[in-house]
PDB file of C-alpha atoms in Angstrom:
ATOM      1  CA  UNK A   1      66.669  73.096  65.834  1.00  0.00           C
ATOM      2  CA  UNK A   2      64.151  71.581  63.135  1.00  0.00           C
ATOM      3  CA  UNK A   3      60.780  71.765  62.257  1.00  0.00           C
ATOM      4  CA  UNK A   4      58.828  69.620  65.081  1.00  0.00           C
ATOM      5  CA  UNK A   5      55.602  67.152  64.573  1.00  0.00           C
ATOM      6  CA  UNK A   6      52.737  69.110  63.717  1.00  0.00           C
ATOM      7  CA  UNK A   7      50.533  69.621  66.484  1.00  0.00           C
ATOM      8  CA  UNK A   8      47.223  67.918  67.224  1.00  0.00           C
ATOM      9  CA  UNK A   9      46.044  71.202  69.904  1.00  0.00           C
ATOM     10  CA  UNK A  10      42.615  72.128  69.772  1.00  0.00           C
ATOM     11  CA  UNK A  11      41.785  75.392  68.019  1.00  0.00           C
ATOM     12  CA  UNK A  12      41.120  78.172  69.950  1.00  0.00           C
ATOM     13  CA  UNK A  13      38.394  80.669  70.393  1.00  0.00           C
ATOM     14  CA  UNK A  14      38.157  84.357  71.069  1.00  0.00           C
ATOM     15  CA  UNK A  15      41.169  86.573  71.056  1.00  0.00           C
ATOM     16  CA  UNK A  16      41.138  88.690  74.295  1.00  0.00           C
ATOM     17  CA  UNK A  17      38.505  90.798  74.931  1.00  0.00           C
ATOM     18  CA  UNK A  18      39.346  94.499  73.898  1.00  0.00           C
ATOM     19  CA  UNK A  19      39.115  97.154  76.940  1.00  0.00           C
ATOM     20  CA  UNK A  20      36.448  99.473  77.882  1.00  0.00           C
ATOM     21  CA  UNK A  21      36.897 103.582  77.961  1.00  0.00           C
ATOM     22  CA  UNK A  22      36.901 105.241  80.271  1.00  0.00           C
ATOM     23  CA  UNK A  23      38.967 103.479  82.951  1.00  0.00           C
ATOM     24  CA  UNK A  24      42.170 102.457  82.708  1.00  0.00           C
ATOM     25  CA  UNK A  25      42.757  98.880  82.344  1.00  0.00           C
ATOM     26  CA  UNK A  26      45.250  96.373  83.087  1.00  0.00           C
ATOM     27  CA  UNK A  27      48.071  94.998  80.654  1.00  0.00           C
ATOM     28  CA  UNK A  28      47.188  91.965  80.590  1.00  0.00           C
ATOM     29  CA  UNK A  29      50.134  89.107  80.144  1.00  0.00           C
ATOM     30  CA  UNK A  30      49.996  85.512  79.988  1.00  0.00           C
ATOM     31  CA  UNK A  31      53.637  84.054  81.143  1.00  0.00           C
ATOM     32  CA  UNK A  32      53.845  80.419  79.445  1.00  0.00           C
ATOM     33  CA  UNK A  33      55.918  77.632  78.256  1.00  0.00           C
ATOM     34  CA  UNK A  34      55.496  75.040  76.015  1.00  0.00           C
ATOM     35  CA  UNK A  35      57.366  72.914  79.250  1.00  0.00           C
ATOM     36  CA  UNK A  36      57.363  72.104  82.502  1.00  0.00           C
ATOM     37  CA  UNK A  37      60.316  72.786  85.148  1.00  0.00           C
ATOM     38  CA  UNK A  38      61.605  75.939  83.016  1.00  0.00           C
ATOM     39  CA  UNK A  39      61.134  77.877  86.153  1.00  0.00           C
ATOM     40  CA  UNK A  40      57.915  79.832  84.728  1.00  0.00           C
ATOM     41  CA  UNK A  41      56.197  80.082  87.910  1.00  0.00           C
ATOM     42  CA  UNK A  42      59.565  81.193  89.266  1.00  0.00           C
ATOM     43  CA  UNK A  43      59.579  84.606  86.920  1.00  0.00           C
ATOM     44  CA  UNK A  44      55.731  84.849  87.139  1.00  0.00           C
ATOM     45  CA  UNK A  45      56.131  85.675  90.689  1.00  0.00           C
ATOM     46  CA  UNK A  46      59.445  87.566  90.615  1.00  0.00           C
ATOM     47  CA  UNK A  47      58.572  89.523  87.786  1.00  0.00           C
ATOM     48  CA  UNK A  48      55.376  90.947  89.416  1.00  0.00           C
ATOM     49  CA  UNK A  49      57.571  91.707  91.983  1.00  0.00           C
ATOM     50  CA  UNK A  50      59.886  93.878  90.013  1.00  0.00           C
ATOM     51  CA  UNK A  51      56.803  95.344  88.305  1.00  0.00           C
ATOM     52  CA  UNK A  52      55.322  96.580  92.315  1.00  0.00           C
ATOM     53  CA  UNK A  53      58.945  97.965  93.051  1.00  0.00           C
ATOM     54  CA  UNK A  54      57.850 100.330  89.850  1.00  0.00           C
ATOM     55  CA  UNK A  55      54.714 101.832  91.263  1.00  0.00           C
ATOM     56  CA  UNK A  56      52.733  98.943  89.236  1.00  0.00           C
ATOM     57  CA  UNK A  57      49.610  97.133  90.768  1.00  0.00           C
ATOM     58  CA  UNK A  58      50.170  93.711  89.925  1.00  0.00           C
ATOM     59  CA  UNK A  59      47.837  91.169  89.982  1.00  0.00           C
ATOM     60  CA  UNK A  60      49.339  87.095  89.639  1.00  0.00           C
ATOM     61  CA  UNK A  61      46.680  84.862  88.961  1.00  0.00           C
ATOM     62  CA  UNK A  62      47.412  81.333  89.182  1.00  0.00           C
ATOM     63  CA  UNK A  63      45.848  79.933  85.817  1.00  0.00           C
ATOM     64  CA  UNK A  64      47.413  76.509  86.082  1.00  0.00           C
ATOM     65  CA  UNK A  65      43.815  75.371  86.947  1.00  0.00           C
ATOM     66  CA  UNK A  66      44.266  71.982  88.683  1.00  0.00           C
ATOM     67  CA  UNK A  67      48.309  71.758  89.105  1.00  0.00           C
ATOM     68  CA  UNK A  68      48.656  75.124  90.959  1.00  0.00           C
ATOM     69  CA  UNK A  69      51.766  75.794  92.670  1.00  0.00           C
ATOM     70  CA  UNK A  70      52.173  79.570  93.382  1.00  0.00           C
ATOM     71  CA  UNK A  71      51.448  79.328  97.010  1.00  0.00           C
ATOM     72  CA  UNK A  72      54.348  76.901  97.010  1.00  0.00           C
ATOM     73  CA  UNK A  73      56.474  79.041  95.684  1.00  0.00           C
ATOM     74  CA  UNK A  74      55.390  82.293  97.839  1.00  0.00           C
ATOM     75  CA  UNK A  75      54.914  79.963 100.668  1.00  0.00           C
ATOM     76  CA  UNK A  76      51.067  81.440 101.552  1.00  0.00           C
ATOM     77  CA  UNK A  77      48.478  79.180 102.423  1.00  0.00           C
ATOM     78  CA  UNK A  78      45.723  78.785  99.917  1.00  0.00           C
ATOM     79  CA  UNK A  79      42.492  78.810 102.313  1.00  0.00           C
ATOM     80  CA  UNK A  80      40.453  81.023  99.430  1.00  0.00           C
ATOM     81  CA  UNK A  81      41.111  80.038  96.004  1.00  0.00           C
ATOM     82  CA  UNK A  82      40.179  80.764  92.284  1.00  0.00           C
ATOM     83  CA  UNK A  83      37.914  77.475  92.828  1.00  0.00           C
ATOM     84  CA  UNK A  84      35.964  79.057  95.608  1.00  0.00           C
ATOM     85  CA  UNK A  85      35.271  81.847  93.520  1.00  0.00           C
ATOM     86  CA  UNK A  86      34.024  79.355  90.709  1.00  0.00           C
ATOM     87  CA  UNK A  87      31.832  77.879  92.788  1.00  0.00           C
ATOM     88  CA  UNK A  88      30.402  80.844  95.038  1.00  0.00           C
ATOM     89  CA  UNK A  89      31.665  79.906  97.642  1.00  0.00           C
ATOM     90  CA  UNK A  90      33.760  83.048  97.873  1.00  0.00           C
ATOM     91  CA  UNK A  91      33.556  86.554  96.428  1.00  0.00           C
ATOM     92  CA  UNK A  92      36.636  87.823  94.171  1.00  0.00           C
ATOM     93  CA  UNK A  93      37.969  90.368  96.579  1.00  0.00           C
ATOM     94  CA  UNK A  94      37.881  87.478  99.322  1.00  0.00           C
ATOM     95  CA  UNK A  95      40.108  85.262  97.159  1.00  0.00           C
ATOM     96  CA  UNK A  96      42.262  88.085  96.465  1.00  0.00           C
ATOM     97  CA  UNK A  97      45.390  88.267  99.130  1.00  0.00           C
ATOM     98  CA  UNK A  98      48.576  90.233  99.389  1.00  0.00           C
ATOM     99  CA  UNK A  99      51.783  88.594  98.633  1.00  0.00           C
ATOM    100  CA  UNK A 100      55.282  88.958  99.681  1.00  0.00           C
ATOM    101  CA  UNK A 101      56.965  91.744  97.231  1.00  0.00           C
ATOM    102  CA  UNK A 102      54.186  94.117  97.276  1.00  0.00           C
ATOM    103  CA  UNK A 103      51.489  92.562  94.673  1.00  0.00           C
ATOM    104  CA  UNK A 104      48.240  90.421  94.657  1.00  0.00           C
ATOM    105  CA  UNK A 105      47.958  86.844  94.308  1.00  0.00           C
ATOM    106  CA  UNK A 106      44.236  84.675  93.226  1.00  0.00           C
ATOM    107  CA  UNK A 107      46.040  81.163  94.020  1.00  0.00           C
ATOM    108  CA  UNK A 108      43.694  78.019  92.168  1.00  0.00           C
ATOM    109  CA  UNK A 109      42.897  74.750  93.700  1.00  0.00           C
ATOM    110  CA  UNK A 110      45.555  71.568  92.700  1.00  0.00           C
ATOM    111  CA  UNK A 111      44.139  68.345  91.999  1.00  0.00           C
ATOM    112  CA  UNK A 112      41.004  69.251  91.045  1.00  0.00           C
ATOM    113  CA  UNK A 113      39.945  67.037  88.033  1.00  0.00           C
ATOM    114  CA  UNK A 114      36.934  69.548  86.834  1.00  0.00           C
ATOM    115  CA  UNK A 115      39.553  71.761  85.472  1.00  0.00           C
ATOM    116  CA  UNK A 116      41.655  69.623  83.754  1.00  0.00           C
ATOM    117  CA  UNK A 117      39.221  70.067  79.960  1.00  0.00           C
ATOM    118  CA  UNK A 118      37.830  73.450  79.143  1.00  0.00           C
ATOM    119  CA  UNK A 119      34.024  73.583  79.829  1.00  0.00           C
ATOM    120  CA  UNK A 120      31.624  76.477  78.379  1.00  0.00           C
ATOM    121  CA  UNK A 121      31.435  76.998  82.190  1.00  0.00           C
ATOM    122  CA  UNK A 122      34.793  77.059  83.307  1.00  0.00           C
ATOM    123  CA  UNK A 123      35.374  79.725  79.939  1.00  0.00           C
ATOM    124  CA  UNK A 124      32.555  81.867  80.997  1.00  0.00           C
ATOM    125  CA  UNK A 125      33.806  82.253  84.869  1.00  0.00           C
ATOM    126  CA  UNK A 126      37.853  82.853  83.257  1.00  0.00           C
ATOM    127  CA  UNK A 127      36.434  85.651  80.730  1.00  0.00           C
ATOM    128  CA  UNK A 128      34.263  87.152  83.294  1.00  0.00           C
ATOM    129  CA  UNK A 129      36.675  86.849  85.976  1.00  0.00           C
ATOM    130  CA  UNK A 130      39.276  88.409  83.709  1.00  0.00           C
ATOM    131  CA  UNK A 131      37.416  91.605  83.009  1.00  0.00           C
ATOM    132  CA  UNK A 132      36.881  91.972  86.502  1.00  0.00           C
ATOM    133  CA  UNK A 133      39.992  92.335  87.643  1.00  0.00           C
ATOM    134  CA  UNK A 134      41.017  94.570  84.547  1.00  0.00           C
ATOM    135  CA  UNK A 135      39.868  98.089  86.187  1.00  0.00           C
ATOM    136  CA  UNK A 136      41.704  97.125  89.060  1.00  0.00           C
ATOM    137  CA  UNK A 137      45.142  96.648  88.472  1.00  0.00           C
ATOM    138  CA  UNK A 138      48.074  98.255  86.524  1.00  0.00           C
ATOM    139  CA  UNK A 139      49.650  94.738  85.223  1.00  0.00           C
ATOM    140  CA  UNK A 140      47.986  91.457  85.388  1.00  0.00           C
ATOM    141  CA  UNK A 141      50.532  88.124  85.124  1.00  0.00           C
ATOM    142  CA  UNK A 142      48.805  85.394  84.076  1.00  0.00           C
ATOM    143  CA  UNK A 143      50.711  82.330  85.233  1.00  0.00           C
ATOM    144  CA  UNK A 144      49.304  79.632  82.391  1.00  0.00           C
ATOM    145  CA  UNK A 145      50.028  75.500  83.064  1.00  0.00           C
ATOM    146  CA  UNK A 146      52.905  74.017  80.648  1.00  0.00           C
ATOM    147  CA  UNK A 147      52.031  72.942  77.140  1.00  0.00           C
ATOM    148  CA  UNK A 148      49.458  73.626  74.691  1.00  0.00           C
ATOM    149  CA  UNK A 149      45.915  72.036  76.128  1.00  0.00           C
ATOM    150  CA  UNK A 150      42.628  73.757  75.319  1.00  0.00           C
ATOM    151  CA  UNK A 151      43.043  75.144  78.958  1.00  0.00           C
ATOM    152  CA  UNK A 152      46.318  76.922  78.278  1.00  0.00           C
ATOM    153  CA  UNK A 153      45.381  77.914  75.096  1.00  0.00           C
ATOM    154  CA  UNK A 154      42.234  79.913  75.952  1.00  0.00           C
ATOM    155  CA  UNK A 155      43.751  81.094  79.036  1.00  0.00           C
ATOM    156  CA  UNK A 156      46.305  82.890  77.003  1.00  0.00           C
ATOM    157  CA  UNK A 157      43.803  83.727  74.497  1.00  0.00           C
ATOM    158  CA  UNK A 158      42.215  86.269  77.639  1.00  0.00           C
ATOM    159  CA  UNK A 159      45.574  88.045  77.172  1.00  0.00           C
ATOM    160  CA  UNK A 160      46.952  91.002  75.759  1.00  0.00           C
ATOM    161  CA  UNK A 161      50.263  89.950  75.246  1.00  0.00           C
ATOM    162  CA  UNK A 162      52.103  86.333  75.863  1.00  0.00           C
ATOM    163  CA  UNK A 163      55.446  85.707  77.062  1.00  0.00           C
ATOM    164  CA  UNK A 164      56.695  82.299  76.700  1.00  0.00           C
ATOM    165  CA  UNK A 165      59.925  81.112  78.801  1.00  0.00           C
ATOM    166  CA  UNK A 166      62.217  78.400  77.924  1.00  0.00           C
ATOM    167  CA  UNK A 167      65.672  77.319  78.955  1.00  0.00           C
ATOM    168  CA  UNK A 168      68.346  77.076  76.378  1.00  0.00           C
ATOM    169  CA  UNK A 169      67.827  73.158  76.444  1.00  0.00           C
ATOM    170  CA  UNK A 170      66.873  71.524  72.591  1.00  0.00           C
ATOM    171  CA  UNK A 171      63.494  69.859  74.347  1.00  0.00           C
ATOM    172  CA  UNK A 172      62.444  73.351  76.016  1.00  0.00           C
ATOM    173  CA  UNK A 173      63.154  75.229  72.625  1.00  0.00           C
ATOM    174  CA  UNK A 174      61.303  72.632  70.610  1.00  0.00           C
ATOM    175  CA  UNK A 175      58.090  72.801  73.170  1.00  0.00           C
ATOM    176  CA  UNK A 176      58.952  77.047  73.103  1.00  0.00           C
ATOM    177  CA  UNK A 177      58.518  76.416  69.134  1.00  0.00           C
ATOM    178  CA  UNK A 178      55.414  74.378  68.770  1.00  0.00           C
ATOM    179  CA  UNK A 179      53.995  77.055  71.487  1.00  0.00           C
ATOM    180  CA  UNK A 180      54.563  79.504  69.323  1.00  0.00           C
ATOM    181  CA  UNK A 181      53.125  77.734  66.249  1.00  0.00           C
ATOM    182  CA  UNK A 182      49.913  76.855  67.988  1.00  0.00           C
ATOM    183  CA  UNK A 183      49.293  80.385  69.173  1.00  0.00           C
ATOM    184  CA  UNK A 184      50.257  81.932  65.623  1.00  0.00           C
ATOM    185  CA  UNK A 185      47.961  79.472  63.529  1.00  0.00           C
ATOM    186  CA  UNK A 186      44.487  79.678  66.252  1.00  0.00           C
ATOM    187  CA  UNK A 187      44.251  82.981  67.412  1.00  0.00           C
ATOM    188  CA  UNK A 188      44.663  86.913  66.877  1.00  0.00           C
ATOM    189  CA  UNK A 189      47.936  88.134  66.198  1.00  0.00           C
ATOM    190  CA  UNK A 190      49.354  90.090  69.195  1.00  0.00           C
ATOM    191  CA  UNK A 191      53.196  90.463  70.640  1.00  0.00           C
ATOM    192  CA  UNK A 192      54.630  87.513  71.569  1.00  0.00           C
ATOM    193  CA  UNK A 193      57.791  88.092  73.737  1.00  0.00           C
ATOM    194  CA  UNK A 194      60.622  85.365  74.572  1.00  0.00           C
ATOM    195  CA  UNK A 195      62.289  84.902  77.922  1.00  0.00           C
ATOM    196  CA  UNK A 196      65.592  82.554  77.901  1.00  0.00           C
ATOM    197  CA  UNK A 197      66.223  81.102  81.403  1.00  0.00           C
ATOM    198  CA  UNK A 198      69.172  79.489  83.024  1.00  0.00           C
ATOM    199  CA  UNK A 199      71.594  80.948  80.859  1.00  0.00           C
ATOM    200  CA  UNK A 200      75.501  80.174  81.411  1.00  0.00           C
ATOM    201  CA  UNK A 201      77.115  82.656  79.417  1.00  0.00           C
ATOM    202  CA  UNK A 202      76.142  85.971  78.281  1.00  0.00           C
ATOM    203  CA  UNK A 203      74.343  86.341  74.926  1.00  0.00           C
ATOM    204  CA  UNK A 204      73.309  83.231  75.259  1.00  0.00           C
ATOM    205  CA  UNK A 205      69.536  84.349  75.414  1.00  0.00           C
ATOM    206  CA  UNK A 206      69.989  86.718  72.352  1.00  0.00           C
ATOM    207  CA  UNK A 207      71.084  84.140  70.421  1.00  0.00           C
ATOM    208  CA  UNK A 208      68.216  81.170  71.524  1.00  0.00           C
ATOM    209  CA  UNK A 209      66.075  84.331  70.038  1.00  0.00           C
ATOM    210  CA  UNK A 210      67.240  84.329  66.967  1.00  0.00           C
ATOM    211  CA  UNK A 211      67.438  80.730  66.546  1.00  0.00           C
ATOM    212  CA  UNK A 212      63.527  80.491  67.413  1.00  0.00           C
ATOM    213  CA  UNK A 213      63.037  83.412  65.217  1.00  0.00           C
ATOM    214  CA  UNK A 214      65.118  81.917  62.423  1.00  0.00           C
ATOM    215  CA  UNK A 215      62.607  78.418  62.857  1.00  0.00           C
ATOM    216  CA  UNK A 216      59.517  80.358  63.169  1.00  0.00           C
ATOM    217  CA  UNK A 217      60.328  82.546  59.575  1.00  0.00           C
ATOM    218  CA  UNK A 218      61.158  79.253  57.690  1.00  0.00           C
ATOM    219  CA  UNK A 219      58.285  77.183  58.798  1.00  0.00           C
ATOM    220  CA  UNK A 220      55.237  79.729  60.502  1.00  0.00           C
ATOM    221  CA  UNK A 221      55.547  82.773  58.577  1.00  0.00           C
ATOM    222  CA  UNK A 222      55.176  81.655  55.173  1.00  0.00           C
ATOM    223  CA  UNK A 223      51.748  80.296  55.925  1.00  0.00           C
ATOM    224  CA  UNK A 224      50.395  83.705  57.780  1.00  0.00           C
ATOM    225  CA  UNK A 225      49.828  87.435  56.099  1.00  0.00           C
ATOM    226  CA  UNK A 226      50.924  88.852  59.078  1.00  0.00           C
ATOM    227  CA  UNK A 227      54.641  86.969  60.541  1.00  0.00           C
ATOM    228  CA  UNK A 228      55.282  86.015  63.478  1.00  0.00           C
ATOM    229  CA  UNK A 229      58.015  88.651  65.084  1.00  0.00           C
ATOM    230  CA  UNK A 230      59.297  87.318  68.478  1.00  0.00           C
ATOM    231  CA  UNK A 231      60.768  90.194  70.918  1.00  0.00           C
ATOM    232  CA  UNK A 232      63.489  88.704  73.006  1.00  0.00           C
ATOM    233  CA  UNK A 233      62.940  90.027  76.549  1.00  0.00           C
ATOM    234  CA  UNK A 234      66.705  89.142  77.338  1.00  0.00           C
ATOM    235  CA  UNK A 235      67.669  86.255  79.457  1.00  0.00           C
ATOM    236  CA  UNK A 236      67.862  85.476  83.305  1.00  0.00           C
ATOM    237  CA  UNK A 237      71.462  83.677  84.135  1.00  0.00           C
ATOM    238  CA  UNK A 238      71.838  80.086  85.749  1.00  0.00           C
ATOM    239  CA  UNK A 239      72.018  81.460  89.253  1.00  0.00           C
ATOM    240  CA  UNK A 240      72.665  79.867  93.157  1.00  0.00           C
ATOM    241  CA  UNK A 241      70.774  82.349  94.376  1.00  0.00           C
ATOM    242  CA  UNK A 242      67.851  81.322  92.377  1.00  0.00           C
ATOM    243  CA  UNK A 243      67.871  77.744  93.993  1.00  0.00           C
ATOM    244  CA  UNK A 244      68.569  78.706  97.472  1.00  0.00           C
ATOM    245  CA  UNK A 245      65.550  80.943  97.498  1.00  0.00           C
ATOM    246  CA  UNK A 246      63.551  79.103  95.775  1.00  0.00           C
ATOM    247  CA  UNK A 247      64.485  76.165  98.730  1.00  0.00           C
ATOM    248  CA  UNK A 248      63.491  78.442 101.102  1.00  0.00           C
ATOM    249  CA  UNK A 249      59.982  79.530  99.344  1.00  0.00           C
ATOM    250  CA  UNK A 250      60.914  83.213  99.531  1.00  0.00           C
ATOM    251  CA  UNK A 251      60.974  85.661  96.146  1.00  0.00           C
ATOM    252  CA  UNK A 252      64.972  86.220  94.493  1.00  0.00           C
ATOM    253  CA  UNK A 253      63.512  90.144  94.432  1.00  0.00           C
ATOM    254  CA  UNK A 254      62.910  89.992  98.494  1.00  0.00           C
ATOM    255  CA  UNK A 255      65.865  88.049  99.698  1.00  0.00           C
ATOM    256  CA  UNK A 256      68.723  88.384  96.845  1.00  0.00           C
ATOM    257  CA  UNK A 257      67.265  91.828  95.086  1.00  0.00           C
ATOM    258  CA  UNK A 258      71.639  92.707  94.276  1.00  0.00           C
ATOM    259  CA  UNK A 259      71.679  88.884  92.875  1.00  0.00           C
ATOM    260  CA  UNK A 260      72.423  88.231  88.906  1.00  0.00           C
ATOM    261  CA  UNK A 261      69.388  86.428  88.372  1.00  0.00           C
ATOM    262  CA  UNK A 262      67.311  89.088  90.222  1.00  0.00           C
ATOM    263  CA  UNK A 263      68.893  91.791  88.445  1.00  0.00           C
ATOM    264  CA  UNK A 264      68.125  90.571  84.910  1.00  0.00           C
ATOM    265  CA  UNK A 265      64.020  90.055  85.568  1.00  0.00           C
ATOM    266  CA  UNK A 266      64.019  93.579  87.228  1.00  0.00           C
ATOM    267  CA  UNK A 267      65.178  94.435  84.053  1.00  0.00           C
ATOM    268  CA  UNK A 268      62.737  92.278  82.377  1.00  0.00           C
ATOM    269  CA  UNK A 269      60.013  94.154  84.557  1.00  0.00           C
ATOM    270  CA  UNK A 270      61.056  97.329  82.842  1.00  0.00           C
ATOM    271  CA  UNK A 271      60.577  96.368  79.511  1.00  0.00           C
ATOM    272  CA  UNK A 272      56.483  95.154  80.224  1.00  0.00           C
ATOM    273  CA  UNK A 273      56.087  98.581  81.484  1.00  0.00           C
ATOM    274  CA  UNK A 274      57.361 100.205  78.375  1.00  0.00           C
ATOM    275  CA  UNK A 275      54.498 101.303  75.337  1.00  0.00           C
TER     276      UNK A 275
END
């Protein structure tokens, strides 16, 4: 893997808001990937999933603003969505709807052009919206669009902690990298996890870690005072079961929970919930 173009992403603002006392307030993580079709969606969903089967409450909120596709993938209709709220046409708590595997979904529109650049208005609602839902919930997934647009980026800046997903593919692990270099030279410094999907043998995840890692401390760490350290969440294997629920719009965790694939992200599940 080498050193990719450098990157002509937008700088972004604020780091994520810091939590109130008092309350207790929700982890906040945004699930990304510097590509499309890496299956993100796919573990956004699953893992909060895994996370309810812990006692969590899990909040997934669709932040692909524009190209939304959780309700695909839970198969729920999206009557109320994260645009309604925008526009006041619907409270929070009426956009707000149980999904299959025991957690709460806030689905957004698709197709809607107003979301596709980051407005002061759109980045007021997102902040407000996100400290909303903070007191609320035990875990809150973020489920970010693809790449590295000023909508992504301050999307995950609202987070506590990011976890990007790739595949072991060189174009996924090149996007996974110049994610990675984006977030580490425009906002604060916070963990920064690595999931390795579609994996055909074991170790392979481990050792797509350590290649990132090795990329990241040759050409990102020099530059910063504080280096990037990625923490490799472990890897989910290429799996049937995967595509035959994922044909049938129903969670792995729900209709395969003894599968490989669903194994390995309840496992995932338990290392968010670990200080």
């Amino acid at each position: 893997m080498i050193e990719p173009g450098s990157s002509s992403a937008a700088s972004t603002p604020s780091p994520a808001p810091a939590a109130s006392g008092g309350r207790r307030n929700a982890r906040v993580t945004a699930v990304t990937s510097g590509k499309g079709g890496v299956g993100k969606t796919f573990v956004a969903a699953n893992l909060a999933a895994a996370l309810a089967r812990r006692g969590e409450r899990v909040l997934v909120l669709d932040a692909d603003l524009g190209l939304a596709n959780l309700d695909v993938v839970l198969n729920l209709a999206a009557r109320t969505t994260l645009h309604d709220v925008f526009t006041g046409r619907a409270s929070l708590e009426q956009a707000m709807q149980p999904a299959p595997g025991g957690f709460t979904v806030l689905l957004a529109g698709s197709g809607l052009i107003e979301y596709s650049r980051m407005t002061p208005e759109v980045r007021e609602k997102l902040l407000g919206l996100i400290e909303q839902v903070r007191p609320q919930f035990d875990q809150v997934l973020l489920d970010t669009g693809a790449g590295i647009s000023d909508v992504v980026l301050f999307t995950i800046s609202l987070a506590d902690e990011v976890l990007v997903v790739a595949t072991p593919e060189p174009t996924s692990l090149a996007d996974a990298y110049a994610t990675v270099k984006v977030l580490a030279g425009t906002q604060a410094a916070r963990p920064m996890r690595l999931l390795v999907n579609q994996t055909q043998r074991p170790g392979e995840g481990r050792g797509v870690c350590q290649q990132l890692q090795t990329v990241v401390d040759r050409f990102v760490n020099p530059l910063r005072e504080q280096p990037v350290q990625l923490s490799c969440m472990g890897e989910i294997p290429l799996d049937i079961a995967v595509r035959e629920s994922v044909q049938r719009r129903e969670l792995l965790l729900v209709s395969q929970p003894g599968s490989a694939a669903a194994v390995a992200l309840a496992q995932v599940a338990g290392k968010l919930v670990t200080p």
